[in-house]
Amino acid sequence: MTSDILPPLPVDAPVILEMQHISKSFGPVTALVDVSLKLRKGEVLALVGDNGAGKSTLIKTMSGFHAPDGGKMFFNGKETHFASPRDARALGIETVYQDLALIGDLSVYHNMFLGREQRRRFLGFNLLDNERMRELSRSYLDTLGIAIPSVNSTVDMLSGGQRQCIAVARSIYSSPTVLILDEPLAALGVRESAHVLGLIQNLRRQREVSVVLIVHNYNQIFEVCDRINFLHSGEIVLDAATSETSEEELIRIVKSGLGKRAILAAEQEIGPISPIELRN
């Protein structure tokens, strides 16, 4: 899987989601200090940072789970306020968290349509249309190249990678405009990770869905992502295209422990610092 055969993100791709100077605290703990972020249509954005950097708080704010204490959010250029995740989903923002929100003792096809079940009328009763859900699930999973024993199988009979693929496929099936993936590769083997990365790569190739990907394996970032945002102590201290940096460079920046204040102080002395200069 290589990114050089993929169409580049159009230079005029519109910004679909923007966060300006977002802050969020929980009592005495400040999770987000001053976060500004832009996500363009069809872009795959990697969000990286150490544990406690604020990544989970940021995506939960982005998806309507948390209301920010300060700052503004824009969707398609219009300022927006999310009272709940339902408001975010109404705009097409779907999130797949680490727990996947799958029900283990239900079938694959029931999980695919969880919360939006297909129904039919029979003798005056409103019944689940299980046959249609089976057919649609089988067709859609085949289209995505997701191999499972049967859509009738219960989810708890699947491997970790298969479950992750089902959770991602369910979100894609809802035709999102923005898909947020919270560490979708955690605890997966090489083969399973490759399958999930393949799904993300297909979305990137089509350039219709914007993806925010939290990932710890930096090598995988350069396989499927267009841009990197490095979050450090509640602030984004690096925003760089993957084509303008490297895995080694990113590791150097992370290990340096440079925060926003340190970078700004250096810029005041020597001028703007590029990602290349940060590694020296």
Tab-separated table of C-alpha atoms in Angstrom:
chain	number	residue	atom	x	y	z
A	1	MET	CA	0.000	0.000	0.000
A	2	THR	CA	1.628	3.233	-1.169
A	3	SER	CA	0.308	6.747	-1.129
A	4	ASP	CA	2.099	7.912	-4.325
A	5	ILE	CA	-0.441	6.173	-6.581
A	6	LEU	CA	-3.344	8.009	-4.979
A	7	PRO	CA	-4.763	11.239	-6.338
A	8	PRO	CA	-3.419	14.178	-4.324
A	9	LEU	CA	-5.817	16.237	-2.293
A	10	PRO	CA	-7.003	19.084	-4.568
A	11	VAL	CA	-5.348	22.363	-3.633
A	12	ASP	CA	-8.763	24.024	-3.689
A	13	ALA	CA	-10.452	21.370	-1.524
A	14	PRO	CA	-12.871	23.267	0.737
A	15	VAL	CA	-12.547	23.235	4.517
A	16	ILE	CA	-15.432	21.124	5.789
A	17	LEU	CA	-14.707	21.300	9.532
A	18	GLU	CA	-12.822	24.017	11.369
A	19	MET	CA	-12.095	24.587	15.048
A	20	GLN	CA	-10.806	27.968	16.207
A	21	HIS	CA	-9.136	28.493	19.598
A	22	ILE	CA	-11.012	25.638	21.280
A	23	SER	CA	-10.485	25.214	25.027
A	24	LYS	CA	-11.893	22.659	27.438
A	25	SER	CA	-11.370	22.050	31.152
A	26	PHE	CA	-12.678	19.519	33.631
A	27	GLY	CA	-12.527	21.212	37.023
A	28	PRO	CA	-8.879	22.065	37.686
A	29	VAL	CA	-7.650	19.971	34.740
A	30	THR	CA	-7.211	21.772	31.420
A	31	ALA	CA	-7.505	19.251	28.590
A	32	LEU	CA	-7.480	21.662	25.632
A	33	VAL	CA	-5.682	24.997	25.870
A	34	ASP	CA	-6.038	26.693	22.476
A	35	VAL	CA	-6.697	24.307	19.610
A	36	SER	CA	-7.199	25.464	16.038
A	37	LEU	CA	-7.710	22.788	13.393
A	38	LYS	CA	-8.845	22.584	9.784
A	39	LEU	CA	-10.121	19.498	7.967
A	40	ARG	CA	-10.638	19.626	4.204
A	41	LYS	CA	-13.052	17.598	2.109
A	42	GLY	CA	-11.609	14.187	1.276
A	43	GLU	CA	-8.596	14.671	3.535
A	44	VAL	CA	-7.239	12.039	5.921
A	45	LEU	CA	-5.827	13.852	8.948
A	46	ALA	CA	-3.694	12.057	11.537
A	47	LEU	CA	-4.050	13.252	15.108
A	48	VAL	CA	-1.082	12.161	17.208
A	49	GLY	CA	0.212	12.846	20.686
A	50	ASP	CA	1.160	11.178	23.947
A	51	ASN	CA	-1.407	9.857	26.426
A	52	GLY	CA	-3.021	12.808	28.173
A	53	ALA	CA	-2.263	15.207	25.316
A	54	GLY	CA	-5.988	15.882	24.793
A	55	LYS	CA	-6.732	13.741	21.726
A	56	SER	CA	-9.840	12.046	23.144
A	57	THR	CA	-11.222	15.330	24.460
A	58	LEU	CA	-10.643	16.944	21.082
A	59	ILE	CA	-12.506	14.308	19.070
A	60	LYS	CA	-15.316	14.199	21.632
A	61	THR	CA	-15.672	17.953	21.252
A	62	MET	CA	-15.573	17.556	17.481
A	63	SER	CA	-18.326	14.927	17.623
A	64	GLY	CA	-20.653	16.745	20.024
A	65	PHE	CA	-19.966	14.679	23.139
A	66	HIS	CA	-18.319	17.637	24.913
A	67	ALA	CA	-19.227	21.314	24.595
A	68	PRO	CA	-16.121	23.520	24.413
A	69	ASP	CA	-15.546	26.141	27.107
A	70	GLY	CA	-14.222	28.607	24.574
A	71	GLY	CA	-13.600	28.988	20.856
A	72	LYS	CA	-15.723	28.389	17.774
A	73	MET	CA	-16.548	25.500	15.459
A	74	PHE	CA	-17.512	25.785	11.804
A	75	PHE	CA	-19.038	23.206	9.479
A	76	ASN	CA	-19.009	24.019	5.763
A	77	GLY	CA	-18.146	27.590	6.652
A	78	LYS	CA	-21.048	28.123	9.057
A	79	GLU	CA	-20.569	28.432	12.798
A	80	THR	CA	-22.185	25.526	14.579
A	81	HIS	CA	-22.899	24.399	18.128
A	82	PHE	CA	-23.447	20.766	19.079
A	83	ALA	CA	-25.727	20.094	22.031
A	84	SER	CA	-25.159	16.340	21.686
A	85	PRO	CA	-23.597	13.727	19.377
A	86	ARG	CA	-26.963	13.546	17.636
A	87	ASP	CA	-26.452	17.108	16.370
A	88	ALA	CA	-23.049	16.138	14.973
A	89	ARG	CA	-24.441	13.009	13.309
A	90	ALA	CA	-27.188	15.108	11.726
A	91	LEU	CA	-24.413	16.933	9.851
A	92	GLY	CA	-22.760	13.654	8.858
A	93	ILE	CA	-20.052	13.460	11.546
A	94	GLU	CA	-19.651	9.817	12.568
A	95	THR	CA	-17.266	8.548	15.255
A	96	VAL	CA	-15.938	5.039	15.829
A	97	TYR	CA	-14.562	4.811	19.373
A	98	GLN	CA	-12.240	2.134	20.684
A	99	ASP	CA	-15.108	0.178	22.267
A	100	LEU	CA	-16.695	-0.028	18.766
A	101	ALA	CA	-20.270	0.089	20.183
A	102	LEU	CA	-21.024	-3.360	18.786
A	103	ILE	CA	-23.298	-5.860	20.536
A	104	GLY	CA	-21.505	-9.175	20.716
A	105	ASP	CA	-24.493	-11.511	20.855
A	106	LEU	CA	-26.239	-9.902	17.886
A	107	SER	CA	-25.573	-10.876	14.284
A	108	VAL	CA	-23.338	-8.895	11.952
A	109	TYR	CA	-26.303	-7.638	9.961
A	110	HIS	CA	-28.188	-6.562	13.075
A	111	ASN	CA	-25.118	-4.614	14.187
A	112	MET	CA	-24.790	-3.033	10.740
A	113	PHE	CA	-28.301	-1.590	11.100
A	114	LEU	CA	-28.246	-0.945	14.831
A	115	GLY	CA	-30.405	2.105	15.521
A	116	ARG	CA	-31.653	2.361	11.949
A	117	GLU	CA	-33.277	-1.043	11.445
A	118	GLN	CA	-35.117	-1.836	8.219
A	119	ARG	CA	-38.786	-2.633	8.832
A	120	ARG	CA	-41.799	-3.945	6.928
A	121	ARG	CA	-45.522	-4.088	7.557
A	122	PHE	CA	-47.116	-7.538	7.884
A	123	LEU	CA	-50.731	-8.069	8.902
A	124	GLY	CA	-50.710	-4.634	10.492
A	125	PHE	CA	-47.527	-5.282	12.468
A	126	ASN	CA	-44.296	-3.318	12.098
A	127	LEU	CA	-41.683	-6.082	11.893
A	128	LEU	CA	-37.913	-6.145	11.376
A	129	ASP	CA	-37.077	-6.850	7.739
A	130	ASN	CA	-34.276	-9.277	8.525
A	131	GLU	CA	-33.985	-10.597	4.986
A	132	ARG	CA	-33.422	-7.131	3.531
A	133	MET	CA	-30.869	-6.257	6.218
A	134	ARG	CA	-29.017	-9.500	5.495
A	135	GLU	CA	-28.939	-8.797	1.751
A	136	LEU	CA	-27.848	-5.183	2.149
A	137	SER	CA	-25.164	-6.073	4.697
A	138	ARG	CA	-23.764	-8.876	2.548
A	139	SER	CA	-23.690	-6.674	-0.549
A	140	TYR	CA	-22.093	-3.735	1.212
A	141	LEU	CA	-19.421	-5.757	3.020
A	142	ASP	CA	-18.549	-7.492	-0.268
A	143	THR	CA	-18.206	-4.092	-1.936
A	144	LEU	CA	-15.759	-3.006	0.761
A	145	GLY	CA	-13.842	-6.265	0.513
A	146	ILE	CA	-14.586	-7.288	4.089
A	147	ALA	CA	-14.458	-11.070	4.425
A	148	ILE	CA	-16.468	-12.621	7.246
A	149	PRO	CA	-17.852	-16.177	7.585
A	150	SER	CA	-21.475	-15.029	7.380
A	151	VAL	CA	-23.554	-11.945	8.115
A	152	ASN	CA	-25.578	-14.275	10.322
A	153	SER	CA	-22.544	-14.806	12.579
A	154	THR	CA	-22.657	-13.110	15.932
A	155	VAL	CA	-20.068	-10.373	16.407
A	156	ASP	CA	-18.431	-12.117	19.367
A	157	MET	CA	-17.413	-14.919	16.975
A	158	LEU	CA	-15.331	-12.525	14.842
A	159	SER	CA	-11.678	-11.575	15.169
A	160	GLY	CA	-10.655	-8.157	16.458
A	161	GLY	CA	-9.866	-6.952	12.953
A	162	GLN	CA	-13.189	-8.164	11.592
A	163	ARG	CA	-15.046	-6.373	14.388
A	164	GLN	CA	-13.156	-3.174	13.679
A	165	CYS	CA	-14.005	-3.470	9.992
A	166	ILE	CA	-17.691	-3.988	10.814
A	167	ALA	CA	-17.708	-0.873	13.023
A	168	VAL	CA	-16.007	1.205	10.311
A	169	ALA	CA	-18.267	-0.235	7.595
A	170	ARG	CA	-21.375	0.612	9.613
A	171	SER	CA	-20.239	4.230	9.879
A	172	ILE	CA	-19.351	4.420	6.180
A	173	TYR	CA	-22.748	2.945	5.288
A	174	SER	CA	-24.420	5.945	6.903
A	175	SER	CA	-22.758	8.133	4.222
A	176	PRO	CA	-20.782	10.404	6.568
A	177	THR	CA	-19.124	13.627	5.539
A	178	VAL	CA	-16.593	13.327	8.382
A	179	LEU	CA	-15.447	10.016	9.887
A	180	ILE	CA	-13.523	10.097	13.182
A	181	LEU	CA	-11.612	6.927	14.055
A	182	ASP	CA	-10.288	6.621	17.602
A	183	GLU	CA	-7.266	4.307	17.454
A	184	PRO	CA	-8.876	1.792	15.083
A	185	LEU	CA	-5.652	-0.231	14.904
A	186	ALA	CA	-5.133	-0.694	18.643
A	187	ALA	CA	-4.466	-4.321	19.617
A	188	LEU	CA	-4.764	-5.562	16.011
A	189	GLY	CA	-2.277	-7.853	14.303
A	190	VAL	CA	-0.400	-6.908	11.139
A	191	ARG	CA	-2.870	-8.591	8.791
A	192	GLU	CA	-5.931	-7.162	10.548
A	193	SER	CA	-4.391	-3.680	10.652
A	194	ALA	CA	-3.687	-3.884	6.925
A	195	HIS	CA	-7.367	-4.562	6.228
A	196	VAL	CA	-8.550	-1.581	8.253
A	197	LEU	CA	-5.888	0.611	6.640
A	198	GLY	CA	-7.170	-0.597	3.288
A	199	LEU	CA	-10.646	0.712	4.107
A	200	ILE	CA	-9.188	4.097	5.044
A	201	GLN	CA	-7.066	4.130	1.897
A	202	ASN	CA	-10.158	3.480	-0.230
A	203	LEU	CA	-11.894	6.468	1.364
A	204	ARG	CA	-8.816	8.571	0.689
A	205	ARG	CA	-8.777	7.440	-2.931
A	206	GLN	CA	-12.412	8.459	-3.452
A	207	ARG	CA	-11.902	11.868	-1.766
A	208	GLU	CA	-15.532	12.111	-0.665
A	209	VAL	CA	-15.269	11.484	3.088
A	210	SER	CA	-12.957	13.437	5.401
A	211	VAL	CA	-11.243	11.278	8.028
A	212	VAL	CA	-9.677	12.135	11.390
A	213	LEU	CA	-7.481	9.244	12.482
A	214	ILE	CA	-5.975	8.838	15.944
A	215	VAL	CA	-3.035	6.467	15.585
A	216	HIS	CA	0.165	5.706	17.488
A	217	ASN	CA	2.061	3.804	14.794
A	218	TYR	CA	3.780	6.594	12.876
A	219	ASN	CA	4.639	4.349	9.940
A	220	GLN	CA	0.919	3.809	9.324
A	221	ILE	CA	0.376	7.579	9.271
A	222	PHE	CA	2.545	7.910	6.188
A	223	GLU	CA	0.709	5.060	4.490
A	224	VAL	CA	-2.780	6.549	4.575
A	225	CYS	CA	-2.745	10.165	5.813
A	226	ASP	CA	-2.407	13.472	3.988
A	227	ARG	CA	-1.546	15.621	6.978
A	228	ILE	CA	-0.429	15.371	10.604
A	229	ASN	CA	-1.498	17.384	13.631
A	230	PHE	CA	0.661	16.749	16.698
A	231	LEU	CA	-1.115	17.539	19.951
A	232	HIS	CA	1.053	18.394	22.961
A	233	SER	CA	-0.358	19.399	26.367
A	234	GLY	CA	-3.673	20.491	24.900
A	235	GLU	CA	-2.207	22.461	21.969
A	236	ILE	CA	-1.427	21.598	18.357
A	237	VAL	CA	2.293	22.253	17.990
A	238	LEU	CA	2.808	20.753	14.538
A	239	ASP	CA	0.609	20.897	11.430
A	240	ALA	CA	2.402	19.387	8.438
A	241	ALA	CA	1.636	17.521	5.215
A	242	THR	CA	2.964	13.961	5.221
A	243	SER	CA	4.677	14.768	1.928
A	244	GLU	CA	6.715	17.480	3.658
A	245	THR	CA	7.956	15.446	6.612
A	246	SER	CA	8.924	11.879	7.494
A	247	GLU	CA	8.444	9.268	10.187
A	248	GLU	CA	11.946	9.927	11.543
A	249	GLU	CA	11.265	13.636	11.690
A	250	LEU	CA	7.977	13.146	13.521
A	251	ILE	CA	9.656	10.892	16.077
A	252	ARG	CA	12.338	13.545	16.677
A	253	ILE	CA	9.714	16.210	17.292
A	254	VAL	CA	7.735	13.981	19.676
A	255	LYS	CA	10.866	13.026	21.608
A	256	SER	CA	12.024	16.648	21.801
A	257	GLY	CA	9.096	17.490	24.072
A	258	LEU	CA	8.762	20.843	22.368
A	259	GLY	CA	5.586	22.628	23.334
A	260	LYS	CA	3.996	25.566	21.587
A	261	ARG	CA	5.708	28.161	23.762
A	262	ALA	CA	9.153	26.715	23.030
A	263	ILE	CA	8.517	26.724	19.289
A	264	LEU	CA	7.164	30.285	19.327
A	265	ALA	CA	10.144	31.453	21.360
A	266	ALA	CA	12.507	29.917	18.833
A	267	GLU	CA	10.614	31.522	15.943
A	268	GLN	CA	10.956	34.947	17.542
A	269	GLU	CA	14.728	34.532	17.532
A	270	ILE	CA	15.356	32.867	14.177
A	271	GLY	CA	12.114	33.250	12.221
A	272	PRO	CA	9.477	30.675	11.199
A	273	ILE	CA	10.458	27.056	11.786
A	274	SER	CA	9.538	24.432	9.211
A	275	PRO	CA	9.034	20.777	10.156
A	276	ILE	CA	12.430	20.043	8.585
A	277	GLU	CA	14.146	22.620	10.793
A	278	LEU	CA	12.480	21.268	13.925
A	279	ARG	CA	14.410	18.022	13.681
A	280	ASN	CA	17.842	19.711	13.748
